[in-house]
Amino acid sequence: MKMYRVLAALLCAVSGSALARDDAAIAVPDLIAKPQAYIGELVVVRGIRCVDPGGAGFLCAAVVGDKALRIDALVLGPFTTVPIAERLTKRCKGASALDRAECRVDIALTPTSFEKAAGSGGPDAVTVVHAAEIEMYTPRKR
């Protein structure tokens, strides 16, 4: 049991340090402009709003000008804290909760694919990034 705790603490430290790495942090406009550059790479997006839309997976979204970013992930990672997971089942449940301030988190993910979709800003106004797993953390203070 002691070895399990040591391993869990080590994994938490590694994951937390990945989130703290400024070299992994990317701005939403960069992910919208060049999603292909981040496929298979660990990325951190700070201060994005995420919800449990109902059904399978998790949804994060941001808007910059007339362009939008949508991140679809299948599962929460093991380092997402219990308070954030609980918030996803209550206050941040459903796509309509994306406008709530308490649904803002920092995320870490490894994009697996992307697509451009039509939106109100034109034919490629929405960039949809897919990931198998997403970690959510309390937003870092600026």
Coordinates of N, CA and C in Angstrom, one line a residue:
M1 N 0.8 -1.2 0.0 CA 0.0 0.0 0.0 C 0.9 1.3 0.0
K2 N 2.0 1.2 0.7 CA 2.9 2.4 0.8 C 3.4 2.7 -0.6
M3 N 3.8 1.7 -1.4 CA 4.3 1.8 -2.7 C 3.3 2.5 -3.6
Y4 N 2.0 2.1 -3.5 CA 0.9 2.7 -4.2 C 0.9 4.2 -4.0
R5 N 1.0 4.6 -2.7 CA 0.9 6.1 -2.3 C 2.1 6.8 -2.9
V6 N 3.3 6.2 -2.9 CA 4.5 6.9 -3.5 C 4.3 7.1 -5.0
L7 N 3.8 6.0 -5.6 CA 3.5 6.1 -7.1 C 2.5 7.1 -7.4
A8 N 1.4 7.2 -6.6 CA 0.4 8.2 -6.8 C 0.9 9.6 -6.6
A9 N 1.7 9.8 -5.6 CA 2.3 11.1 -5.4 C 3.2 11.5 -6.5
L10 N 4.0 10.6 -7.0 CA 4.9 10.8 -8.1 C 4.2 11.2 -9.4
L11 N 3.1 10.4 -9.7 CA 2.3 10.7 -10.9 C 1.7 12.1 -10.8
C12 N 1.2 12.4 -9.6 CA 0.5 13.7 -9.4 C 1.5 14.8 -9.6
A13 N 2.7 14.6 -9.1 CA 3.8 15.7 -9.2 C 4.1 15.8 -10.7
V14 N 4.2 14.7 -11.4 CA 4.6 14.8 -12.8 C 3.5 15.5 -13.6
S15 N 2.2 15.1 -13.3 CA 1.1 15.8 -14.0 C 1.0 17.2 -13.7
G16 N 1.1 17.6 -12.4 CA 1.1 18.9 -12.0 C 2.2 19.8 -12.6
S17 N 3.4 19.2 -12.7 CA 4.5 19.9 -13.3 C 4.3 20.1 -14.8
A18 N 3.6 19.1 -15.5 CA 3.2 19.3 -16.9 C 2.3 20.5 -17.0
L19 N 1.4 20.6 -16.1 CA 0.4 21.8 -16.2 C 1.2 23.1 -15.9
A20 N 2.1 23.1 -15.1 CA 2.9 24.3 -14.7 C 3.9 24.7 -15.8
R21 N 4.2 23.8 -16.7 CA 5.2 24.1 -17.7 C 4.6 25.1 -18.7
D22 N 5.3 26.3 -18.7 CA 4.9 27.3 -19.6 C 5.1 27.0 -21.0
D23 N 6.1 26.1 -21.3 CA 6.4 25.7 -22.7 C 5.3 24.8 -23.3
A24 N 4.4 24.2 -22.5 CA 3.3 23.4 -22.9 C 2.1 24.2 -23.1
A25 N 2.0 25.4 -22.5 CA 0.9 26.3 -22.6 C 0.8 27.0 -24.0
I26 N -0.4 26.9 -24.5 CA -0.7 27.5 -25.8 C -1.9 28.4 -25.7
A27 N -1.9 29.4 -26.5 CA -3.1 30.3 -26.5 C -4.2 29.8 -27.4
V28 N -5.4 30.1 -27.1 CA -6.5 29.6 -27.9 C -6.4 30.0 -29.3
P29 N -6.0 31.3 -29.7 CA -5.9 31.6 -31.1 C -4.8 30.7 -31.8
D30 N -3.8 30.3 -31.1 CA -2.8 29.4 -31.8 C -3.3 28.1 -32.1
L31 N -4.1 27.5 -31.1 CA -4.8 26.2 -31.3 C -5.8 26.3 -32.5
I32 N -6.5 27.4 -32.6 CA -7.5 27.6 -33.7 C -6.7 27.7 -35.0
A33 N -5.7 28.4 -35.0 CA -4.9 28.7 -36.3 C -4.2 27.4 -36.8
K34 N -3.5 26.7 -35.9 CA -2.7 25.6 -36.3 C -2.9 24.3 -35.5
P35 N -4.1 23.8 -35.5 CA -4.4 22.6 -34.6 C -3.5 21.4 -35.0
Q36 N -3.1 21.3 -36.3 CA -2.3 20.2 -36.7 C -1.0 20.1 -36.1
A37 N -0.4 21.3 -35.7 CA 0.9 21.4 -35.1 C 0.9 20.7 -33.7
Y38 N -0.2 20.5 -33.1 CA -0.3 20.0 -31.7 C -0.8 18.6 -31.6
I39 N -1.1 17.9 -32.7 CA -1.5 16.5 -32.6 C -0.4 15.7 -32.0
G40 N -0.8 14.9 -31.0 CA 0.2 14.1 -30.4 C 1.1 14.7 -29.3
E41 N 0.9 16.0 -29.1 CA 1.8 16.8 -28.2 C 0.9 17.2 -27.0
L42 N 1.6 17.1 -25.8 CA 0.9 17.6 -24.6 C 0.7 19.1 -24.7
V43 N -0.5 19.6 -24.5 CA -0.8 21.0 -24.5 C -1.5 21.4 -23.3
V44 N -1.3 22.6 -22.8 CA -2.0 23.2 -21.7 C -2.8 24.4 -22.2
V45 N -4.0 24.5 -22.0 CA -4.8 25.7 -22.3 C -5.4 26.3 -21.0
R46 N -5.0 27.5 -20.7 CA -5.4 28.1 -19.5 C -6.7 28.9 -19.6
G47 N -7.5 28.8 -18.6 CA -8.7 29.6 -18.5 C -9.8 29.4 -19.5
I48 N -10.0 28.1 -19.8 CA -11.1 27.8 -20.8 C -12.3 27.2 -20.0
R49 N -13.4 27.4 -20.6 CA -14.6 26.9 -19.9 C -15.0 25.5 -20.4
C50 N -15.2 24.6 -19.4 CA -15.5 23.2 -19.7 C -16.7 22.7 -19.0
V51 N -17.4 21.8 -19.7 CA -18.7 21.2 -19.1 C -18.8 19.7 -19.4
D52 N -19.7 19.1 -18.7 CA -20.1 17.8 -19.0 C -21.4 18.0 -19.8
P53 N -21.4 17.8 -21.1 CA -22.6 18.2 -21.9 C -23.7 17.2 -21.8
G54 N -23.5 16.1 -21.0 CA -24.5 15.1 -20.9 C -24.2 14.0 -21.9
G55 N -24.4 12.8 -21.6 CA -24.0 11.7 -22.5 C -22.5 11.4 -22.3
A56 N -21.8 11.0 -23.3 CA -20.4 10.6 -23.2 C -19.5 11.8 -23.4
G57 N -18.4 11.9 -22.7 CA -17.4 12.9 -23.0 C -17.5 14.2 -22.2
F58 N -16.6 15.1 -22.6 CA -16.5 16.4 -22.0 C -16.3 17.4 -23.1
L59 N -16.7 18.6 -22.9 CA -16.7 19.7 -23.9 C -16.0 20.9 -23.2
C60 N -15.1 21.5 -23.9 CA -14.5 22.8 -23.6 C -14.7 23.7 -24.8
A61 N -14.8 25.0 -24.5 CA -15.0 26.0 -25.6 C -14.5 27.4 -25.3
A62 N -14.1 28.0 -26.3 CA -13.7 29.4 -26.2 C -13.9 30.1 -27.6
V63 N -14.2 31.4 -27.5 CA -14.4 32.2 -28.7 C -13.4 33.3 -28.8
V64 N -12.8 33.5 -29.9 CA -11.9 34.6 -30.2 C -12.3 35.3 -31.5
G65 N -12.9 36.5 -31.3 CA -13.4 37.2 -32.5 C -14.5 36.4 -33.1
D66 N -14.4 36.1 -34.4 CA -15.4 35.4 -35.1 C -15.0 33.9 -35.2
K67 N -14.0 33.5 -34.5 CA -13.6 32.1 -34.6 C -13.8 31.4 -33.2
A68 N -14.1 30.1 -33.2 CA -14.4 29.4 -32.0 C -13.6 28.1 -31.9
L69 N -13.3 27.7 -30.7 CA -12.5 26.5 -30.4 C -13.5 25.6 -29.6
R70 N -13.5 24.4 -30.0 CA -14.3 23.4 -29.3 C -13.3 22.2 -29.0
I71 N -13.2 21.8 -27.8 CA -12.4 20.6 -27.5 C -13.4 19.5 -27.0
D72 N -13.3 18.4 -27.6 CA -14.1 17.2 -27.2 C -13.2 16.1 -26.7
A73 N -13.4 15.7 -25.5 CA -12.6 14.7 -24.9 C -13.5 13.5 -24.4
L74 N -13.0 12.3 -24.4 CA -13.8 11.2 -24.0 C -13.9 11.0 -22.5
V75 N -12.8 11.1 -21.8 CA -12.8 10.9 -20.4 C -12.0 11.9 -19.6
L76 N -12.3 12.1 -18.3 CA -11.5 12.9 -17.4 C -10.2 12.1 -17.1
G77 N -9.1 12.8 -17.0 CA -7.9 12.1 -16.6 C -7.9 11.9 -15.1
P78 N -7.0 11.0 -14.6 CA -7.0 10.7 -13.2 C -6.5 11.8 -12.2
F79 N -6.0 12.8 -12.7 CA -5.5 13.9 -11.9 C -6.5 15.1 -11.7
T80 N -7.6 15.0 -12.4 CA -8.6 16.0 -12.2 C -9.1 15.9 -10.8
T81 N -9.2 17.0 -10.1 CA -9.5 16.9 -8.7 C -11.0 16.6 -8.5
V82 N -11.3 16.1 -7.3 CA -12.7 15.7 -7.0 C -13.6 17.0 -7.0
P83 N -13.2 18.1 -6.5 CA -14.1 19.3 -6.6 C -14.5 19.7 -8.0
I84 N -13.5 19.6 -8.9 CA -13.8 19.9 -10.3 C -14.7 18.9 -10.9
A85 N -14.5 17.6 -10.6 CA -15.3 16.5 -11.1 C -16.7 16.7 -10.6
E86 N -16.9 17.0 -9.3 CA -18.2 17.2 -8.8 C -18.9 18.4 -9.4
R87 N -18.2 19.5 -9.7 CA -18.7 20.7 -10.3 C -19.3 20.3 -11.7
L88 N -18.6 19.4 -12.4 CA -19.0 19.0 -13.7 C -20.4 18.3 -13.7
T89 N -20.6 17.6 -12.6 CA -21.9 16.9 -12.4 C -23.0 17.8 -11.9
K90 N -22.7 19.0 -11.5 CA -23.7 19.9 -10.9 C -23.8 21.2 -11.7
R91 N -23.0 22.2 -11.3 CA -23.1 23.5 -11.9 C -22.6 23.6 -13.3
C92 N -21.7 22.7 -13.7 CA -21.2 22.7 -15.1 C -21.7 21.5 -15.9
K93 N -22.9 21.2 -15.8 CA -23.6 20.1 -16.5 C -24.4 20.7 -17.7
G94 N -24.2 20.3 -18.8 CA -25.0 20.7 -20.0 C -24.2 21.9 -20.7
A95 N -24.4 21.9 -22.0 CA -23.7 22.9 -22.9 C -24.1 24.3 -22.5
S96 N -25.3 24.5 -22.0 CA -25.7 25.9 -21.6 C -24.9 26.4 -20.4
A97 N -24.2 25.6 -19.7 CA -23.3 26.0 -18.6 C -22.0 26.6 -19.0
L98 N -21.7 26.6 -20.3 CA -20.4 27.1 -20.8 C -20.2 28.6 -20.5
D99 N -21.3 29.3 -20.3 CA -21.2 30.8 -20.0 C -20.9 31.0 -18.5
R100 N -20.9 30.0 -17.6 CA -20.7 30.2 -16.2 C -19.3 30.4 -15.9
A101 N -18.9 31.4 -15.1 CA -17.6 31.6 -14.7 C -17.0 30.5 -13.9
E102 N -17.8 29.8 -13.1 CA -17.2 28.7 -12.3 C -16.8 27.5 -13.1
C103 N -17.2 27.5 -14.4 CA -16.8 26.4 -15.3 C -15.5 26.6 -16.0
R104 N -14.8 27.7 -15.6 CA -13.5 28.0 -16.2 C -12.4 27.2 -15.5
V105 N -11.5 26.5 -16.2 CA -10.5 25.7 -15.7 C -9.2 25.8 -16.6
D106 N -8.1 25.3 -16.1 CA -7.0 25.1 -16.9 C -7.0 23.6 -17.3
I107 N -6.6 23.3 -18.6 CA -6.7 21.9 -19.0 C -5.4 21.5 -19.6
A108 N -5.1 20.2 -19.5 CA -4.0 19.5 -20.2 C -4.5 18.4 -21.0
L109 N -4.1 18.3 -22.2 CA -4.6 17.2 -23.1 C -3.6 17.0 -24.2
T110 N -3.7 15.8 -24.9 CA -2.9 15.5 -26.0 C -3.9 15.3 -27.2
P111 N -4.0 16.3 -28.1 CA -4.9 16.2 -29.2 C -4.6 15.0 -30.1
T112 N -5.7 14.3 -30.5 CA -5.6 13.1 -31.3 C -6.0 13.4 -32.8
S113 N -6.9 14.4 -33.0 CA -7.3 14.8 -34.3 C -8.0 16.2 -34.2
F114 N -8.3 16.7 -35.4 CA -9.1 18.0 -35.4 C -9.9 18.0 -36.7
E115 N -10.8 19.0 -36.7 CA -11.6 19.2 -37.9 C -12.0 20.7 -37.9
K116 N -12.3 21.2 -39.0 CA -12.8 22.6 -39.2 C -14.2 22.5 -39.5
A117 N -15.1 23.2 -38.9 CA -16.5 23.1 -39.1 C -17.1 24.5 -39.4
A118 N -18.2 24.5 -40.0 CA -18.9 25.8 -40.3 C -19.4 26.4 -39.0
G119 N -19.5 27.7 -39.0 CA -20.0 28.5 -37.9 C -20.5 29.8 -38.4
S120 N -20.9 30.7 -37.5 CA -21.4 32.0 -37.8 C -20.3 32.9 -38.4
G121 N -19.1 32.6 -38.2 CA -18.0 33.4 -38.7 C -17.5 32.9 -40.1
G122 N -18.1 31.9 -40.7 CA -17.7 31.5 -42.0 C -17.6 30.0 -42.1
P123 N -17.1 29.4 -43.2 CA -17.1 28.0 -43.4 C -16.1 27.2 -42.5
D124 N -15.0 27.9 -42.0 CA -14.1 27.2 -41.1 C -14.0 27.9 -39.8
A125 N -15.2 28.4 -39.3 CA -15.2 29.3 -38.1 C -15.0 28.5 -36.8
V126 N -15.3 27.2 -36.8 CA -15.1 26.4 -35.6 C -14.1 25.4 -35.8
T127 N -13.1 25.4 -34.9 CA -12.0 24.4 -34.9 C -12.4 23.4 -33.8
V128 N -12.6 22.1 -34.1 CA -12.9 21.1 -33.2 C -11.7 20.2 -33.0
V129 N -11.2 20.2 -31.7 CA -10.0 19.4 -31.4 C -10.5 18.2 -30.6
H130 N -10.0 17.0 -30.9 CA -10.4 15.8 -30.2 C -9.3 15.2 -29.4
A131 N -9.6 14.7 -28.2 CA -8.6 14.1 -27.3 C -9.3 12.9 -26.6
A132 N -8.5 11.9 -26.3 CA -9.0 10.8 -25.6 C -9.3 11.1 -24.1
E133 N -8.3 11.9 -23.5 CA -8.4 12.2 -22.1 C -8.1 13.7 -21.9
I134 N -8.7 14.2 -20.9 CA -8.5 15.6 -20.5 C -8.3 15.7 -19.0
E135 N -7.3 16.5 -18.6 CA -7.1 16.8 -17.2 C -7.7 18.2 -17.0
M136 N -8.3 18.4 -15.9 CA -8.8 19.8 -15.6 C -8.3 20.2 -14.2
Y137 N -7.9 21.4 -14.1 CA -7.3 21.9 -12.9 C -7.9 23.3 -12.5
T138 N -7.8 23.7 -11.3 CA -8.2 25.0 -10.9 C -7.3 26.0 -11.7
P139 N -8.0 27.1 -12.2 CA -7.2 28.0 -13.1 C -6.0 28.6 -12.3
R140 N -4.9 28.7 -13.0 CA -3.7 29.4 -12.4 C -4.0 30.9 -12.3
K141 N -3.6 31.4 -11.2 CA -3.7 32.9 -11.0 C -2.8 33.6 -12.0
R142 N -3.3 34.7 -12.6 CA -2.5 35.4 -13.5 C -1.7 36.5 -12.9

